[in-house]
């Protein structure tokens, strides 16, 4: 009987540049809490406190890109989160800092955008989207920024518009740089603030991770309005799991709403009148706008689970947002139904584990005829891959209550990674792209993919 192979080797990231991140030491990839990683379809971004390194694992001859962000030495600012942002033909790197800034870099290392979200440490950057279907009435694509007790949301369409504008300006400046002298103070879209929403989810304690699971209906006995409500799930030390209803409304009073409309209009009128009287021919130099924090929108607590001394550690969300896998400090993994807000499954004995959702080809009945050659979405079943580093194995379990499908031995110092969500992917005309999981062996640098078929 032939031995089943569950991993397919795809490439290698081994290079001299990795020594700046600690490569060469046993367990360098998993033992350093300041080492961050994010995977794209063909590239890997690694970051420590002050450096971002982009390596193309599919093409070892491609140049490596080093990005050294301009961080504040006074505040001891450092990189605390990293993620890829992928549109159809646009790929950029997102970075969060310990001072609450969101940085956007091109794959060439150019700073595209910098914006203060909130003066606090960025814990996590999440890029996800939900398509319109039976479980979701509307589609939504977003970037979430998680800070201690705070979650912020950027709409994907706003960021896409900003990126398109930046690339257009960059290409225009490239062709015009010989005929026109560039203005060193012209920062383009660098300091143009992107609109976003931010909520305080501190009611049940400081969170160590959080996610927006999707759009939810408004509360009972509340008038219908055009604003959206989102559901957020947080995990932390005080409450293992907490859930909130996030509103777009900032909860202002009637007087505050009137003043917010009248005062800016009056100020604008006075400013315009002043310019007519005291017009000057001298042009004032362009200055970087002051960083301003945004007021919180309304967040209502729905439920929480407190079970001292248990603490929530890691959180991962399914593609549809209906399931969340949560690891805790007691070595347990909880499977949460994010719509009913109940735990539907529990695993024990998985200390220091990490989880990612994936899709595998389901077994077909022998008597069932196949009308298509390429697998479609209905051919796949949702699974949860659990990496237990203390056991040195990866287990794949079928959702929600299915059996364990396979167990894979993995080397010490390995890490499970998943490619970032691709905005605008899986359209009706393109073939379905299933949710894949990759394994990175830190000691050898080998990148492998978990096979989607059990055979």
Coordinates of C-alpha atoms in Angstrom, one line a residue:
X1 CA 0.0 0.0 0.0
X2 CA 1.5 3.3 -1.1
X3 CA 2.2 5.9 1.6
X4 CA -0.1 8.9 1.5
X5 CA 1.5 12.3 1.0
X6 CA -0.3 15.1 2.6
X7 CA 2.2 17.9 1.9
X8 CA 3.4 19.3 -1.4
X9 CA 6.7 21.2 -1.4
X10 CA 6.4 24.5 -3.2
X11 CA 9.6 26.6 -2.5
X12 CA 12.1 27.8 -0.1
X13 CA 12.8 31.1 1.6
X14 CA 16.4 30.4 2.7
X15 CA 18.6 33.5 2.0
X16 CA 21.3 35.6 3.7
X17 CA 18.9 38.4 4.4
X18 CA 17.0 36.2 7.0
X19 CA 20.0 36.4 9.4
X20 CA 18.9 40.0 10.3
X21 CA 15.7 38.4 11.6
X22 CA 17.5 35.7 13.6
X23 CA 17.6 32.9 11.1
X24 CA 20.3 30.3 11.8
X25 CA 19.2 29.6 15.3
X26 CA 17.0 26.7 16.2
X27 CA 13.4 27.7 16.6
X28 CA 14.0 31.3 15.4
X29 CA 10.7 31.4 13.6
X30 CA 8.5 30.5 16.6
X31 CA 10.5 31.4 19.7
X32 CA 10.8 35.1 19.0
X33 CA 7.5 36.9 20.0
X34 CA 8.5 40.0 18.1
X35 CA 8.9 38.1 14.8
X36 CA 5.8 38.6 12.6
X37 CA 4.9 36.8 9.4
X38 CA 2.3 37.2 6.7
X39 CA 1.8 35.1 3.5
X40 CA 0.7 36.0 0.0
X41 CA 0.2 33.6 -2.9
X42 CA 3.9 33.7 -3.8
X43 CA 5.6 35.9 -1.2
X44 CA 6.3 36.0 2.5
X45 CA 6.6 39.1 4.6
X46 CA 8.6 38.8 7.8
X47 CA 9.1 41.6 10.3
X48 CA 10.8 42.2 13.6
X49 CA 10.6 45.4 15.6
X50 CA 12.3 47.7 13.0
X51 CA 12.6 45.8 9.7
X52 CA 10.2 44.3 7.1
X53 CA 11.6 41.7 4.7
X54 CA 9.7 40.5 1.6
X55 CA 10.8 37.2 0.1
X56 CA 9.4 35.5 -3.0
X57 CA 9.5 31.8 -2.1
X58 CA 8.2 30.7 -5.5
X59 CA 11.2 32.4 -7.3
X60 CA 14.4 32.2 -5.3
X61 CA 16.3 34.4 -7.8
X62 CA 13.9 37.4 -7.3
X63 CA 15.4 40.3 -5.3
X64 CA 14.5 40.6 -1.6
X65 CA 12.9 43.8 -0.5
X66 CA 13.9 45.4 2.8
X67 CA 11.6 48.1 4.3
X68 CA 12.8 50.1 7.3
X69 CA 9.9 52.3 8.5
X70 CA 10.6 55.7 9.8
X71 CA 9.6 55.1 13.5
X72 CA 9.7 57.5 16.4
X73 CA 12.8 56.9 18.6
X74 CA 11.4 59.1 21.3
X75 CA 8.3 56.9 21.7
X76 CA 10.4 53.7 21.2
X77 CA 8.0 52.9 18.3
X78 CA 8.2 49.5 16.7
X79 CA 6.3 47.2 14.3
X80 CA 3.7 45.2 16.1
X81 CA 1.5 43.8 13.3
X82 CA 1.8 42.9 9.6
X83 CA -0.5 41.7 6.9
X84 CA -0.8 41.6 3.1
X85 CA -3.5 43.5 1.2
X86 CA -4.2 42.0 -2.2
X87 CA -6.6 43.4 -4.8
X88 CA -6.8 42.0 -8.4
X89 CA -3.5 43.4 -9.6
X90 CA -2.4 45.4 -6.6
X91 CA -0.4 44.0 -3.7
X92 CA 0.7 46.1 -0.8
X93 CA 1.9 45.4 2.8
X94 CA 0.1 46.7 5.8
X95 CA 2.0 47.4 9.1
X96 CA 0.8 48.5 12.5
X97 CA 3.0 50.1 15.1
X98 CA 3.2 50.3 18.9
X99 CA 2.1 54.0 18.7
X100 CA -1.1 53.2 16.8
X101 CA -0.2 54.0 13.3
X102 CA -1.3 52.2 10.2
X103 CA 1.4 52.1 7.4
X104 CA 0.9 51.0 3.8
X105 CA 3.9 50.0 1.7
X106 CA 4.3 49.0 -1.9
X107 CA 6.1 45.8 -2.7
X108 CA 9.0 48.0 -3.8
X109 CA 9.2 49.5 -0.3
X110 CA 7.6 52.9 -1.0
X111 CA 5.5 54.4 1.8
X112 CA 2.0 54.9 0.3
X113 CA 0.0 55.9 3.4
X114 CA 0.4 56.7 7.0
X115 CA -2.4 57.3 9.4
X116 CA -3.0 57.4 13.2
X117 CA -5.8 55.0 14.2
X118 CA -5.5 55.5 18.0
X119 CA -2.5 56.2 20.2
X120 CA -2.2 52.6 21.4
X121 CA -0.4 49.4 20.4
X122 CA -1.7 47.7 17.3
X123 CA -2.2 44.1 18.2
X124 CA -3.6 42.6 14.9
X125 CA -4.4 43.5 11.4
X126 CA -7.2 41.5 9.7
X127 CA -8.2 41.6 6.0
X128 CA -11.4 39.8 5.2
X129 CA -14.6 39.9 3.1
X130 CA -18.0 38.3 2.9
X131 CA -19.9 37.7 -0.2
X132 CA -23.7 38.2 -0.6
X133 CA -25.5 34.8 -0.2
X134 CA -28.0 32.9 1.9
X135 CA -26.3 33.7 5.2
X136 CA -25.3 37.3 4.2
X137 CA -27.7 39.8 2.8
X138 CA -25.0 42.2 1.7
X139 CA -21.3 41.9 0.7
X140 CA -18.6 43.5 2.8
X141 CA -14.8 43.8 2.4
X142 CA -12.8 45.5 5.2
X143 CA -9.6 45.9 7.1
X144 CA -9.8 45.7 10.9
X145 CA -7.2 47.1 13.2
X146 CA -7.2 45.6 16.7
X147 CA -5.8 47.5 19.7
X148 CA -6.2 46.8 23.4
X149 CA -9.9 47.2 24.1
X150 CA -10.4 48.9 20.7
X151 CA -11.3 47.8 17.2
X152 CA -11.3 49.9 14.1
X153 CA -12.7 49.2 10.6
X154 CA -11.6 50.6 7.2
X155 CA -13.8 49.9 4.2
X156 CA -12.0 48.1 1.4
X157 CA -13.4 50.4 -1.3
X158 CA -11.9 53.5 0.4
X159 CA -8.4 51.9 0.5
X160 CA -8.7 50.6 -3.1
X161 CA -9.5 54.2 -4.2
X162 CA -6.5 55.5 -2.3
X163 CA -4.2 52.9 -3.8
X164 CA -5.4 53.5 -7.4
X165 CA -4.9 57.2 -6.9
X166 CA -1.4 56.7 -5.5
X167 CA -0.4 54.4 -8.4
X168 CA -1.7 56.9 -10.9
X169 CA 0.2 59.8 -9.3
X170 CA 3.3 57.7 -9.1
X171 CA 3.2 56.7 -12.8
X172 CA 2.4 60.3 -13.8
X173 CA 5.4 61.6 -11.7
X174 CA 7.7 59.1 -13.3
X175 CA 7.0 60.3 -16.8
X176 CA 7.0 64.0 -15.8
X177 CA 10.0 64.0 -13.5
X178 CA 12.4 65.1 -16.3
X179 CA 10.2 68.0 -17.6
X180 CA 8.9 69.2 -14.2
X181 CA 10.8 69.7 -11.0
X182 CA 9.1 67.7 -8.3
X183 CA 8.0 69.4 -5.1
X184 CA 9.7 67.8 -2.1
X185 CA 6.8 68.9 0.2
X186 CA 4.2 67.3 -2.0
X187 CA 3.3 64.1 -0.3
X188 CA 0.4 63.1 -2.5
X189 CA -2.0 60.8 -0.7
X190 CA 0.4 60.1 2.2
X191 CA -1.3 62.3 4.7
X192 CA -4.8 62.2 3.4
X193 CA -6.9 60.5 6.1
X194 CA -9.0 57.5 5.2
X195 CA -12.4 57.4 6.7
X196 CA -12.9 54.7 9.3
X197 CA -15.0 53.6 12.3
X198 CA -13.7 52.9 15.7
X199 CA -15.3 51.3 18.8
X200 CA -14.4 50.9 22.4
X201 CA -14.8 47.2 23.4
X202 CA -13.3 47.5 26.8
X203 CA -16.4 46.8 28.8
X204 CA -15.6 43.2 29.6
X205 CA -11.8 43.8 30.0
X206 CA -8.9 44.4 27.7
X207 CA -8.8 42.2 24.6
X208 CA -5.8 40.5 23.2
X209 CA -7.4 39.8 19.9
X210 CA -10.7 40.7 18.2
X211 CA -12.5 40.4 14.9
X212 CA -15.6 41.7 13.1
X213 CA -17.6 38.6 12.1
X214 CA -20.1 40.4 9.8
X215 CA -23.2 42.5 9.5
X216 CA -26.0 41.8 12.0
X217 CA -29.6 43.0 12.3
X218 CA -30.4 46.0 14.4
X219 CA -31.7 45.6 18.0
X220 CA -35.3 44.9 18.7
X221 CA -37.7 47.9 19.0
X222 CA -35.3 50.1 17.1
X223 CA -36.4 52.1 14.0
X224 CA -35.0 50.9 10.7
X225 CA -32.2 53.2 9.4
X226 CA -29.6 53.2 6.7
X227 CA -26.8 52.6 9.2
X228 CA -25.2 49.2 9.5
X229 CA -24.6 47.1 12.6
X230 CA -21.6 44.8 12.9
X231 CA -20.9 41.9 15.3
X232 CA -17.5 41.8 16.9
X233 CA -16.0 38.9 19.0
X234 CA -13.1 39.6 21.4
X235 CA -10.9 37.4 23.6
X236 CA -8.8 38.4 26.5
X237 CA -7.6 37.8 30.1
X238 CA -10.7 39.0 32.0
X239 CA -13.3 37.5 29.6
X240 CA -12.3 34.5 27.5
X241 CA -15.0 35.4 24.9
X242 CA -17.0 38.6 24.5
X243 CA -19.4 39.7 21.8
X244 CA -20.5 43.2 20.9
X245 CA -23.0 44.9 18.6
X246 CA -21.2 47.7 16.8
X247 CA -23.2 50.7 15.5
X248 CA -22.1 53.3 13.0
X249 CA -23.9 55.9 15.2
X250 CA -21.5 57.7 17.5
X251 CA -24.4 58.3 20.0
X252 CA -24.3 62.1 19.9
X253 CA -27.0 64.2 21.5
X254 CA -29.4 66.5 19.4
X255 CA -27.4 69.6 20.4
X256 CA -24.1 67.9 19.5
X257 CA -25.5 66.8 16.1
X258 CA -26.7 70.4 15.4
X259 CA -23.3 71.9 16.5
X260 CA -21.4 69.4 14.4
X261 CA -23.3 70.8 11.3
X262 CA -23.4 74.5 12.3
X263 CA -19.9 75.1 13.7
X264 CA -17.9 73.8 10.6
X265 CA -20.1 75.7 8.3
X266 CA -19.7 78.9 10.3
X267 CA -15.9 78.4 10.6
X268 CA -15.7 77.9 6.8
X269 CA -17.6 81.1 6.1
X270 CA -15.4 83.1 8.5
X271 CA -12.3 81.7 7.0
X272 CA -13.4 82.5 3.5
X273 CA -14.3 86.0 4.4
X274 CA -10.9 86.5 6.1
X275 CA -9.1 85.4 3.0
X276 CA -10.9 88.0 1.0
X277 CA -9.8 90.8 3.4
X278 CA -6.3 89.7 4.2
X279 CA -5.3 88.1 0.9
X280 CA -1.5 87.6 0.6
X281 CA 0.6 86.7 -2.3
X282 CA 2.9 84.7 -0.2
X283 CA 2.2 81.0 -0.3
X284 CA 2.4 79.2 3.0
X285 CA 4.4 76.1 3.0
X286 CA 2.6 72.7 3.1
X287 CA 2.6 71.2 6.5
X288 CA 1.8 67.7 7.7
X289 CA -1.6 67.8 9.2
X290 CA -1.8 67.1 13.0
X291 CA -2.7 63.6 14.0
X292 CA -6.2 63.6 15.4
X293 CA -8.0 60.8 17.2
X294 CA -11.5 59.9 16.2
X295 CA -14.4 59.6 18.7
X296 CA -15.8 56.2 19.4
X297 CA -19.0 54.9 17.9
X298 CA -21.5 53.0 20.0
X299 CA -20.7 49.4 21.0
X300 CA -23.2 47.4 23.0
X301 CA -22.2 44.2 24.9
X302 CA -24.1 41.1 23.9
X303 CA -22.6 38.4 26.0
X304 CA -19.3 37.3 27.6
X305 CA -17.8 34.2 29.1
X306 CA -15.7 34.6 32.2
X307 CA -13.9 31.5 33.6
X308 CA -10.9 32.5 35.7
X309 CA -8.1 31.6 35.4
X310 CA -8.8 30.7 31.8
X311 CA -7.6 33.4 29.3
X312 CA -8.2 33.7 25.6
X313 CA -5.0 33.6 23.5
X314 CA -5.6 33.3 19.8
X315 CA -8.6 33.8 17.5
X316 CA -9.3 32.7 13.9
X317 CA -12.4 33.2 11.8
X318 CA -14.0 31.1 9.1
X319 CA -14.4 32.6 5.6
X320 CA -18.1 33.2 6.1
X321 CA -17.6 34.6 9.6
X322 CA -20.1 32.1 11.1
X323 CA -17.5 30.1 13.1
X324 CA -14.5 31.2 15.2
X325 CA -11.8 28.9 16.7
X326 CA -10.4 30.2 20.0
X327 CA -7.4 28.8 21.9
X328 CA -7.1 29.5 25.6
X329 CA -4.4 29.3 28.3
X330 CA -5.7 25.9 29.6
X331 CA -4.8 24.1 26.3
X332 CA -8.4 24.0 25.0
X333 CA -9.8 25.0 21.7
X334 CA -13.4 26.4 21.5
X335 CA -15.5 26.4 18.4
X336 CA -17.9 29.4 18.6
X337 CA -21.0 29.9 16.5
X338 CA -20.8 33.7 16.0
X339 CA -24.4 34.0 15.1
X340 CA -25.9 32.1 18.0
X341 CA -23.0 33.1 20.2
X342 CA -22.6 29.6 21.7
X343 CA -19.7 27.2 21.9
X344 CA -20.6 24.2 19.7
X345 CA -17.4 22.2 20.1
X346 CA -14.5 21.8 22.4
X347 CA -11.0 20.2 22.1
X348 CA -8.7 19.5 25.1
X349 CA -5.0 19.0 25.4
X350 CA -3.7 21.5 22.8
X351 CA -1.4 23.9 24.7
X352 CA 0.3 26.5 22.6
X353 CA -1.8 25.5 19.6
X354 CA -2.7 27.6 16.6
X355 CA -5.7 27.1 14.3
X356 CA -6.6 28.0 10.7
X357 CA -9.7 27.2 8.7
X358 CA -9.2 25.4 5.3
X359 CA -11.3 23.7 2.7
X360 CA -10.8 20.1 1.6
X361 CA -12.4 18.0 -1.2
X362 CA -15.2 16.0 0.2
X363 CA -15.5 12.3 -0.6
X364 CA -18.1 11.7 -3.4
X365 CA -20.4 8.8 -3.6
X366 CA -19.2 6.1 -6.1
X367 CA -22.6 6.0 -7.9
X368 CA -22.7 9.8 -8.3
X369 CA -21.8 11.1 -11.8
X370 CA -19.6 14.1 -12.2
X371 CA -20.6 16.7 -14.7
X372 CA -17.6 19.0 -14.2
X373 CA -13.9 18.5 -14.4
X374 CA -12.8 21.4 -12.1
X375 CA -14.0 21.3 -8.5
X376 CA -16.6 23.9 -7.6
X377 CA -17.4 25.4 -4.2
X378 CA -19.9 22.7 -3.3
X379 CA -17.2 20.0 -3.7
X380 CA -15.3 21.3 -0.7
X381 CA -16.1 20.9 3.0
X382 CA -14.9 23.4 5.7
X383 CA -12.3 22.0 8.0
X384 CA -10.1 23.2 10.9
X385 CA -6.4 22.6 10.9
X386 CA -4.9 22.5 14.4
X387 CA -1.1 22.8 14.8
X388 CA 0.0 21.3 18.1
X389 CA 3.7 22.1 18.4
X390 CA 4.2 20.2 21.7
X391 CA 2.9 17.1 19.9
X392 CA 4.7 17.9 16.6
X393 CA 1.5 17.2 14.6
X394 CA -1.1 18.9 12.5
X395 CA -4.7 17.6 12.8
X396 CA -7.5 18.4 10.3
X397 CA -11.0 18.2 11.6
X398 CA -14.2 18.4 9.6
X399 CA -16.7 21.2 10.6
X400 CA -18.8 21.5 12.5
X401 CA -19.1 18.1 14.3
X402 CA -17.2 15.9 11.8
X403 CA -14.4 13.5 12.5
X404 CA -10.7 14.0 12.4
X405 CA -9.8 13.5 8.7
X406 CA -6.0 13.2 9.0
X407 CA -2.9 13.7 11.2
X408 CA 0.4 15.1 9.7
X409 CA 3.8 15.0 11.4
X410 CA 5.6 18.3 11.2
X411 CA 9.1 19.4 12.2
X412 CA 9.8 21.4 15.3
X413 CA 10.0 25.1 14.6
X414 CA 7.3 25.0 11.9
X415 CA 4.4 27.4 11.6
X416 CA 1.0 27.3 9.9
X417 CA 0.3 30.2 7.5
X418 CA -2.6 31.2 5.3
X419 CA -2.6 33.5 2.3
X420 CA -4.3 36.8 2.8
X421 CA -7.8 37.4 1.6
X422 CA -7.9 38.6 -2.0
X423 CA -10.4 41.4 -2.6
X424 CA -12.7 40.8 -5.5
X425 CA -11.8 37.2 -5.8
X426 CA -14.0 34.2 -6.6
X427 CA -16.3 36.0 -9.1
X428 CA -18.9 34.0 -11.0
X429 CA -16.7 33.9 -14.1
X430 CA -13.5 32.7 -12.4
X431 CA -12.9 29.2 -11.0
X432 CA -13.4 28.8 -7.3
X433 CA -10.2 29.3 -5.2
X434 CA -10.5 27.2 -2.0
X435 CA -9.1 28.2 1.3
X436 CA -5.6 26.8 1.5
X437 CA -3.1 26.3 4.3
X438 CA 0.7 26.4 4.1
X439 CA 3.4 25.1 6.4
X440 CA 6.7 27.0 6.8
X441 CA 9.6 25.0 8.3
X442 CA 11.7 27.7 10.0
X443 CA 14.9 25.6 10.3
X444 CA 15.0 24.5 6.6
X445 CA 13.1 27.4 5.0
X446 CA 10.9 25.0 3.1
X447 CA 7.3 26.1 2.2
X448 CA 4.8 23.4 1.8
X449 CA 1.0 23.2 1.1
X450 CA -1.4 20.9 2.8
X451 CA -3.1 18.9 0.1
X452 CA -6.8 19.5 -0.4
X453 CA -7.6 15.8 -1.2
X454 CA -7.6 13.0 1.2
X455 CA -6.6 10.4 -1.4

